[in-house]
PDB file of C-alpha atoms in Angstrom:
ATOM      1  CA  MET A   1     -13.246   3.383 -20.704  1.00  0.00           C
ATOM      2  CA  LYS A   2     -11.107   1.251 -18.449  1.00  0.00           C
ATOM      3  CA  GLY A   3     -10.201   2.024 -14.885  1.00  0.00           C
ATOM      4  CA  ASN A   4      -6.683   2.127 -13.530  1.00  0.00           C
ATOM      5  CA  LEU A   5      -5.186   0.241 -10.595  1.00  0.00           C
ATOM      6  CA  ILE A   6      -3.141   2.740  -8.592  1.00  0.00           C
ATOM      7  CA  VAL A   7      -1.123   1.442  -5.636  1.00  0.00           C
ATOM      8  CA  PHE A   8       0.325   3.472  -2.773  1.00  0.00           C
ATOM      9  CA  GLU A   9       3.334   2.118  -0.906  1.00  0.00           C
ATOM     10  CA  GLY A  10       5.649   3.349   1.814  1.00  0.00           C
ATOM     11  CA  ILE A  11       6.800   2.543   5.324  1.00  0.00           C
ATOM     12  CA  ASP A  12       4.327   3.113   8.144  1.00  0.00           C
ATOM     13  CA  GLY A  13       3.650   6.786   8.801  1.00  0.00           C
ATOM     14  CA  ALA A  14       4.497   7.866   5.244  1.00  0.00           C
ATOM     15  CA  GLY A  15       1.063   9.468   4.757  1.00  0.00           C
ATOM     16  CA  LYS A  16      -0.580   6.951   2.439  1.00  0.00           C
ATOM     17  CA  THR A  17      -4.060   7.306   3.968  1.00  0.00           C
ATOM     18  CA  THR A  18      -4.050  11.091   3.603  1.00  0.00           C
ATOM     19  CA  GLN A  19      -2.749  11.080   0.030  1.00  0.00           C
ATOM     20  CA  ILE A  20      -5.162   8.329  -1.052  1.00  0.00           C
ATOM     21  CA  GLU A  21      -8.077  10.359   0.287  1.00  0.00           C
ATOM     22  CA  LEU A  22      -6.894  13.497  -1.526  1.00  0.00           C
ATOM     23  CA  LEU A  23      -6.317  11.639  -4.800  1.00  0.00           C
ATOM     24  CA  ALA A  24      -9.743   9.995  -4.625  1.00  0.00           C
ATOM     25  CA  LYS A  25     -11.320  13.440  -4.216  1.00  0.00           C
ATOM     26  CA  HIS A  26      -9.287  14.789  -7.154  1.00  0.00           C
ATOM     27  CA  LEU A  27     -10.325  11.972  -9.468  1.00  0.00           C
ATOM     28  CA  THR A  28     -13.970  12.172  -8.397  1.00  0.00           C
ATOM     29  CA  GLU A  29     -14.006  15.891  -9.162  1.00  0.00           C
ATOM     30  CA  LYS A  30     -12.735  15.035 -12.651  1.00  0.00           C
ATOM     31  CA  GLY A  31     -15.775  12.801 -13.138  1.00  0.00           C
ATOM     32  CA  ARG A  32     -14.007   9.500 -12.516  1.00  0.00           C
ATOM     33  CA  ARG A  33     -15.502   6.722 -10.418  1.00  0.00           C
ATOM     34  CA  VAL A  34     -13.147   5.667  -7.634  1.00  0.00           C
ATOM     35  CA  TYR A  35     -12.948   2.647  -5.343  1.00  0.00           C
ATOM     36  CA  ARG A  36     -10.562   2.699  -2.380  1.00  0.00           C
ATOM     37  CA  THR A  37      -9.269  -0.507  -0.849  1.00  0.00           C
ATOM     38  CA  THR A  38      -6.397  -1.841   1.233  1.00  0.00           C
ATOM     39  CA  GLU A  39      -4.329  -4.907   1.992  1.00  0.00           C
ATOM     40  CA  PRO A  40      -4.932  -7.016   3.990  1.00  0.00           C
ATOM     41  CA  THR A  41      -8.495  -7.201   2.656  1.00  0.00           C
ATOM     42  CA  GLU A  42     -11.684  -7.929   4.581  1.00  0.00           C
ATOM     43  CA  SER A  43     -11.542 -11.595   3.530  1.00  0.00           C
ATOM     44  CA  VAL A  44     -11.072 -14.479   5.961  1.00  0.00           C
ATOM     45  CA  THR A  45      -7.392 -14.606   4.988  1.00  0.00           C
ATOM     46  CA  GLY A  46      -7.138 -10.860   5.518  1.00  0.00           C
ATOM     47  CA  GLY A  47      -8.486 -11.345   9.036  1.00  0.00           C
ATOM     48  CA  LEU A  48      -5.759 -13.882   9.796  1.00  0.00           C
ATOM     49  CA  LEU A  49      -3.173 -11.389   8.556  1.00  0.00           C
ATOM     50  CA  ARG A  50      -4.559  -8.515  10.640  1.00  0.00           C
ATOM     51  CA  ASP A  51      -4.476 -10.718  13.752  1.00  0.00           C
ATOM     52  CA  ALA A  52      -0.822 -11.535  13.065  1.00  0.00           C
ATOM     53  CA  LEU A  53       0.127  -7.925  12.307  1.00  0.00           C
ATOM     54  CA  GLY A  54      -1.560  -6.785  15.508  1.00  0.00           C
ATOM     55  CA  GLY A  55       0.308  -9.378  17.565  1.00  0.00           C
ATOM     56  CA  VAL A  56      -2.853 -11.359  18.393  1.00  0.00           C
ATOM     57  CA  SER A  57      -1.404 -14.512  16.812  1.00  0.00           C
ATOM     58  CA  ARG A  58       2.089 -15.560  15.793  1.00  0.00           C
ATOM     59  CA  ARG A  59       2.958 -16.437  12.190  1.00  0.00           C
ATOM     60  CA  SER A  60       6.314 -17.220  10.623  1.00  0.00           C
ATOM     61  CA  PRO A  61       7.572 -14.928   7.831  1.00  0.00           C
ATOM     62  CA  CYS A  62       6.866 -17.665   5.266  1.00  0.00           C
ATOM     63  CA  GLU A  63       3.319 -18.081   6.580  1.00  0.00           C
ATOM     64  CA  MET A  64       2.788 -14.318   6.347  1.00  0.00           C
ATOM     65  CA  ALA A  65       4.150 -14.184   2.787  1.00  0.00           C
ATOM     66  CA  ALA A  66       1.932 -17.083   1.664  1.00  0.00           C
ATOM     67  CA  LEU A  67      -1.167 -15.653   3.352  1.00  0.00           C
ATOM     68  CA  PHE A  68      -0.585 -12.309   1.634  1.00  0.00           C
ATOM     69  CA  VAL A  69      -0.415 -14.072  -1.754  1.00  0.00           C
ATOM     70  CA  LEU A  70      -3.732 -15.822  -1.055  1.00  0.00           C
ATOM     71  CA  ASP A  71      -5.328 -12.564   0.053  1.00  0.00           C
ATOM     72  CA  ARG A  72      -3.893 -10.757  -2.978  1.00  0.00           C
ATOM     73  CA  ILE A  73      -5.329 -13.303  -5.413  1.00  0.00           C
ATOM     74  CA  PHE A  74      -8.735 -12.742  -3.795  1.00  0.00           C
ATOM     75  CA  HIS A  75      -8.213  -8.990  -4.139  1.00  0.00           C
ATOM     76  CA  ASN A  76      -7.707  -9.412  -7.895  1.00  0.00           C
ATOM     77  CA  VAL A  77     -10.360 -11.978  -8.806  1.00  0.00           C
ATOM     78  CA  ASN A  78     -13.157 -11.349  -6.298  1.00  0.00           C
ATOM     79  CA  PRO A  79     -16.226 -11.035  -8.613  1.00  0.00           C
ATOM     80  CA  VAL A  80     -17.934  -8.393  -6.471  1.00  0.00           C
ATOM     81  CA  ASN A  81     -15.271  -5.710  -6.012  1.00  0.00           C
ATOM     82  CA  GLY A  82     -11.984  -7.263  -7.126  1.00  0.00           C
ATOM     83  CA  PHE A  83      -9.464  -5.314  -9.179  1.00  0.00           C
ATOM     84  CA  ASN A  84     -10.374  -7.057 -12.424  1.00  0.00           C
ATOM     85  CA  LYS A  85     -14.104  -6.457 -12.006  1.00  0.00           C
ATOM     86  CA  MET A  86     -13.797  -2.830 -10.928  1.00  0.00           C
ATOM     87  CA  THR A  87     -11.301  -1.689 -13.572  1.00  0.00           C
ATOM     88  CA  ALA A  88     -13.239  -3.523 -16.307  1.00  0.00           C
ATOM     89  CA  ASP A  89     -16.289  -1.494 -15.236  1.00  0.00           C
ATOM     90  CA  GLY A  90     -14.334   1.755 -15.672  1.00  0.00           C
ATOM     91  CA  VAL A  91     -13.642   2.333 -11.975  1.00  0.00           C
ATOM     92  CA  ASP A  92     -10.255   3.621 -10.809  1.00  0.00           C
ATOM     93  CA  VAL A  93      -9.031   1.477  -7.908  1.00  0.00           C
ATOM     94  CA  ILE A  94      -6.692   3.028  -5.337  1.00  0.00           C
ATOM     95  CA  CYS A  95      -5.077   0.385  -3.129  1.00  0.00           C
ATOM     96  CA  ASP A  96      -3.155   0.964   0.094  1.00  0.00           C
ATOM     97  CA  ARG A  97      -0.268  -1.566  -0.191  1.00  0.00           C
ATOM     98  CA  TYR A  98       0.335  -4.341  -2.721  1.00  0.00           C
ATOM     99  CA  TYR A  99       3.050  -6.901  -3.517  1.00  0.00           C
ATOM    100  CA  TYR A 100       5.822  -4.341  -3.012  1.00  0.00           C
ATOM    101  CA  SER A 101       4.959  -4.493   0.706  1.00  0.00           C
ATOM    102  CA  SER A 102       5.379  -8.271   0.707  1.00  0.00           C
ATOM    103  CA  LEU A 103       8.801  -7.847  -0.880  1.00  0.00           C
ATOM    104  CA  ALA A 104       9.757  -5.212   1.684  1.00  0.00           C
ATOM    105  CA  TYR A 105       8.312  -6.713   4.863  1.00  0.00           C
ATOM    106  CA  GLN A 106       8.364 -10.486   4.412  1.00  0.00           C
ATOM    107  CA  GLY A 107      11.269 -10.179   1.952  1.00  0.00           C
ATOM    108  CA  SER A 108      13.360  -8.695   4.745  1.00  0.00           C
ATOM    109  CA  GLU A 109      12.637 -11.696   6.997  1.00  0.00           C
ATOM    110  CA  THR A 110      12.777 -14.646   4.601  1.00  0.00           C
ATOM    111  CA  ASP A 111      14.067 -15.356   1.088  1.00  0.00           C
ATOM    112  CA  PHE A 112      13.470 -12.213  -0.985  1.00  0.00           C
ATOM    113  CA  GLU A 113      13.568 -14.018  -4.343  1.00  0.00           C
ATOM    114  CA  TRP A 114      11.014 -16.591  -3.191  1.00  0.00           C
ATOM    115  CA  VAL A 115       8.587 -13.866  -2.106  1.00  0.00           C
ATOM    116  CA  LYS A 116       9.197 -12.029  -5.384  1.00  0.00           C
ATOM    117  CA  ARG A 117       8.597 -15.072  -7.596  1.00  0.00           C
ATOM    118  CA  MET A 118       5.528 -16.173  -5.640  1.00  0.00           C
ATOM    119  CA  ASN A 119       3.884 -12.806  -6.340  1.00  0.00           C
ATOM    120  CA  LEU A 120       5.166 -11.950  -9.814  1.00  0.00           C
ATOM    121  CA  ASP A 121       4.756 -15.445 -11.282  1.00  0.00           C
ATOM    122  CA  CYS A 122       1.161 -15.840 -10.109  1.00  0.00           C
ATOM    123  CA  PRO A 123      -1.103 -15.433 -13.178  1.00  0.00           C
ATOM    124  CA  GLU A 124      -3.927 -14.062 -11.017  1.00  0.00           C
ATOM    125  CA  ILE A 125      -1.893 -11.234  -9.475  1.00  0.00           C
ATOM    126  CA  ARG A 126      -1.754  -8.349 -11.929  1.00  0.00           C
ATOM    127  CA  SER A 127       0.757  -5.512 -12.138  1.00  0.00           C
ATOM    128  CA  PRO A 128      -0.659  -2.114 -11.165  1.00  0.00           C
ATOM    129  CA  ASP A 129      -0.951   0.662 -13.729  1.00  0.00           C
ATOM    130  CA  LEU A 130       0.967   2.875 -11.308  1.00  0.00           C
ATOM    131  CA  CYS A 131       2.769   2.450  -7.987  1.00  0.00           C
ATOM    132  CA  ILE A 132       3.447   5.586  -5.952  1.00  0.00           C
ATOM    133  CA  PHE A 133       6.079   5.064  -3.266  1.00  0.00           C
ATOM    134  CA  LEU A 134       5.911   7.718  -0.554  1.00  0.00           C
ATOM    135  CA  ASP A 135       9.470   7.889   0.717  1.00  0.00           C
ATOM    136  CA  LEU A 136      10.178   8.872   4.305  1.00  0.00           C
ATOM    137  CA  THR A 137      13.105   8.180   6.629  1.00  0.00           C
ATOM    138  CA  PRO A 138      12.516   5.757   9.534  1.00  0.00           C
ATOM    139  CA  GLN A 139      13.199   8.596  11.980  1.00  0.00           C
ATOM    140  CA  GLN A 140      10.475  10.768  10.414  1.00  0.00           C
ATOM    141  CA  SER A 141       8.156   7.761  10.309  1.00  0.00           C
ATOM    142  CA  MET A 142       8.538   6.984  14.021  1.00  0.00           C
ATOM    143  CA  GLU A 143       7.936  10.639  14.933  1.00  0.00           C
ATOM    144  CA  ARG A 144       4.604  10.523  13.073  1.00  0.00           C
ATOM    145  CA  ILE A 145       3.625   7.109  14.461  1.00  0.00           C
ATOM    146  CA  LEU A 146       4.322   8.082  18.082  1.00  0.00           C
ATOM    147  CA  LYS A 147       2.458  11.361  17.623  1.00  0.00           C
ATOM    148  CA  ASN A 148      -0.642   9.938  15.938  1.00  0.00           C
ATOM    149  CA  ARG A 149      -1.061   6.341  17.162  1.00  0.00           C
ATOM    150  CA  VAL A 150      -2.168   4.772  20.442  1.00  0.00           C
ATOM    151  CA  THR A 151      -0.908   1.307  19.429  1.00  0.00           C
ATOM    152  CA  GLN A 152       1.863   0.074  17.126  1.00  0.00           C
ATOM    153  CA  ASP A 153       2.063  -3.053  14.971  1.00  0.00           C
ATOM    154  CA  ILE A 154       4.877  -5.604  14.953  1.00  0.00           C
ATOM    155  CA  TYR A 155       6.890  -3.751  12.288  1.00  0.00           C
ATOM    156  CA  GLU A 156       6.815  -0.290  13.871  1.00  0.00           C
ATOM    157  CA  THR A 157      10.278   0.131  15.370  1.00  0.00           C
ATOM    158  CA  GLU A 158      12.965   2.376  13.897  1.00  0.00           C
ATOM    159  CA  GLU A 159      15.317  -0.561  13.334  1.00  0.00           C
ATOM    160  CA  LYS A 160      12.642  -2.572  11.532  1.00  0.00           C
ATOM    161  CA  LEU A 161      11.504   0.431   9.471  1.00  0.00           C
ATOM    162  CA  GLU A 162      15.095   1.030   8.338  1.00  0.00           C
ATOM    163  CA  GLN A 163      15.354  -2.585   7.200  1.00  0.00           C
ATOM    164  CA  VAL A 164      11.984  -2.431   5.434  1.00  0.00           C
ATOM    165  CA  ARG A 165      12.703   0.878   3.675  1.00  0.00           C
ATOM    166  CA  ASN A 166      15.935  -0.566   2.294  1.00  0.00           C
ATOM    167  CA  LYS A 167      14.027  -3.601   1.003  1.00  0.00           C
ATOM    168  CA  PHE A 168      11.396  -1.346  -0.573  1.00  0.00           C
ATOM    169  CA  LEU A 169      14.138   0.465  -2.480  1.00  0.00           C
ATOM    170  CA  THR A 170      15.666  -2.883  -3.496  1.00  0.00           C
ATOM    171  CA  ALA A 171      12.268  -4.063  -4.772  1.00  0.00           C
ATOM    172  CA  ILE A 172      11.663  -0.828  -6.659  1.00  0.00           C
ATOM    173  CA  ASP A 173      15.062  -1.079  -8.303  1.00  0.00           C
ATOM    174  CA  ALA A 174      14.395  -4.711  -9.280  1.00  0.00           C
ATOM    175  CA  LEU A 175      10.953  -3.912 -10.749  1.00  0.00           C
ATOM    176  CA  ARG A 176      11.615  -0.471 -12.231  1.00  0.00           C
ATOM    177  CA  GLU A 177      11.713  -1.721 -15.834  1.00  0.00           C
ATOM    178  CA  ARG A 178       8.718  -4.031 -15.340  1.00  0.00           C
ATOM    179  CA  ASP A 179       6.321  -1.778 -13.406  1.00  0.00           C
ATOM    180  CA  HIS A 180       5.390   1.896 -13.564  1.00  0.00           C
ATOM    181  CA  ILE A 181       6.798   3.151 -10.242  1.00  0.00           C
ATOM    182  CA  ARG A 182       7.274   6.732  -9.065  1.00  0.00           C
ATOM    183  CA  ILE A 183       9.092   7.730  -5.872  1.00  0.00           C
ATOM    184  CA  VAL A 184       7.616  10.789  -4.137  1.00  0.00           C
ATOM    185  CA  ASN A 185       9.341  12.639  -1.279  1.00  0.00           C
ATOM    186  CA  ALA A 186       6.849  12.319   1.597  1.00  0.00           C
ATOM    187  CA  ALA A 187       8.671  14.653   3.994  1.00  0.00           C
ATOM    188  CA  ARG A 188       7.170  17.762   2.362  1.00  0.00           C
ATOM    189  CA  PRO A 189       3.888  19.604   3.107  1.00  0.00           C
ATOM    190  CA  ILE A 190       0.752  17.548   2.348  1.00  0.00           C
ATOM    191  CA  GLU A 191      -0.529  19.833  -0.433  1.00  0.00           C
ATOM    192  CA  GLU A 192       2.845  19.863  -2.192  1.00  0.00           C
ATOM    193  CA  ILE A 193       2.924  16.063  -2.210  1.00  0.00           C
ATOM    194  CA  HIS A 194      -0.684  15.946  -3.423  1.00  0.00           C
ATOM    195  CA  ARG A 195       0.039  18.262  -6.358  1.00  0.00           C
ATOM    196  CA  GLU A 196       2.920  16.071  -7.528  1.00  0.00           C
ATOM    197  CA  ILE A 197       0.800  12.928  -7.243  1.00  0.00           C
ATOM    198  CA  CYS A 198      -2.020  14.534  -9.244  1.00  0.00           C
ATOM    199  CA  GLU A 199       0.426  15.439 -12.026  1.00  0.00           C
ATOM    200  CA  ILE A 200       1.668  11.836 -12.144  1.00  0.00           C
ATOM    201  CA  VAL A 201      -1.820  10.316 -12.136  1.00  0.00           C
ATOM    202  CA  ASP A 202      -3.267  12.798 -14.636  1.00  0.00           C
ATOM    203  CA  ALA A 203      -0.575  11.681 -17.098  1.00  0.00           C
ATOM    204  CA  LEU A 204      -1.966   8.130 -17.064  1.00  0.00           C
ATOM    205  CA  GLU A 205      -4.062   6.940 -19.989  1.00  0.00           C
ATOM    206  CA  MET A 206      -7.618   7.227 -18.670  1.00  0.00           C
TER     207      MET A 206
END
């Protein structure tokens, strides 16, 4: 029995962390083994990315895009807990962010097609079995961020979130026939969103 790679995407504040936790619980209760992970990873490259995202160091958009590709390759092929290893062992992997985020964030700051090709043409970066995009307006996102966060990262302004959300939708439209992507309205009550996600995931071939 193979595991599935399930990716959650959305602008900051869309509720990915909450919905990932609820889905992991749902799958575990069904007897599935689940591994939760995120990008950037805990690798050395992931550390460089977190420093840049937190404003500790400055990186150009092209540097950020390339670092994310390196980190993403590690995420796939790492022999300890990489996607390939975990799903081959029958574990469902739930990942917070994937290459759609590179297309949305770095793709809004540098050449979108270059970022797209660098990710999609890499033989060691696999397509997920399912991408769930939690859709929220930038205004709703900023309300949640300001309510729940002490600090903000470099992308957390309403203007930037508007730009990124538009790029997410562009990326989804470009990849709709290639990848299994579902858009979920994230402005609703948490349990209502969770029920819809469970219906989508339960329909996957397990």
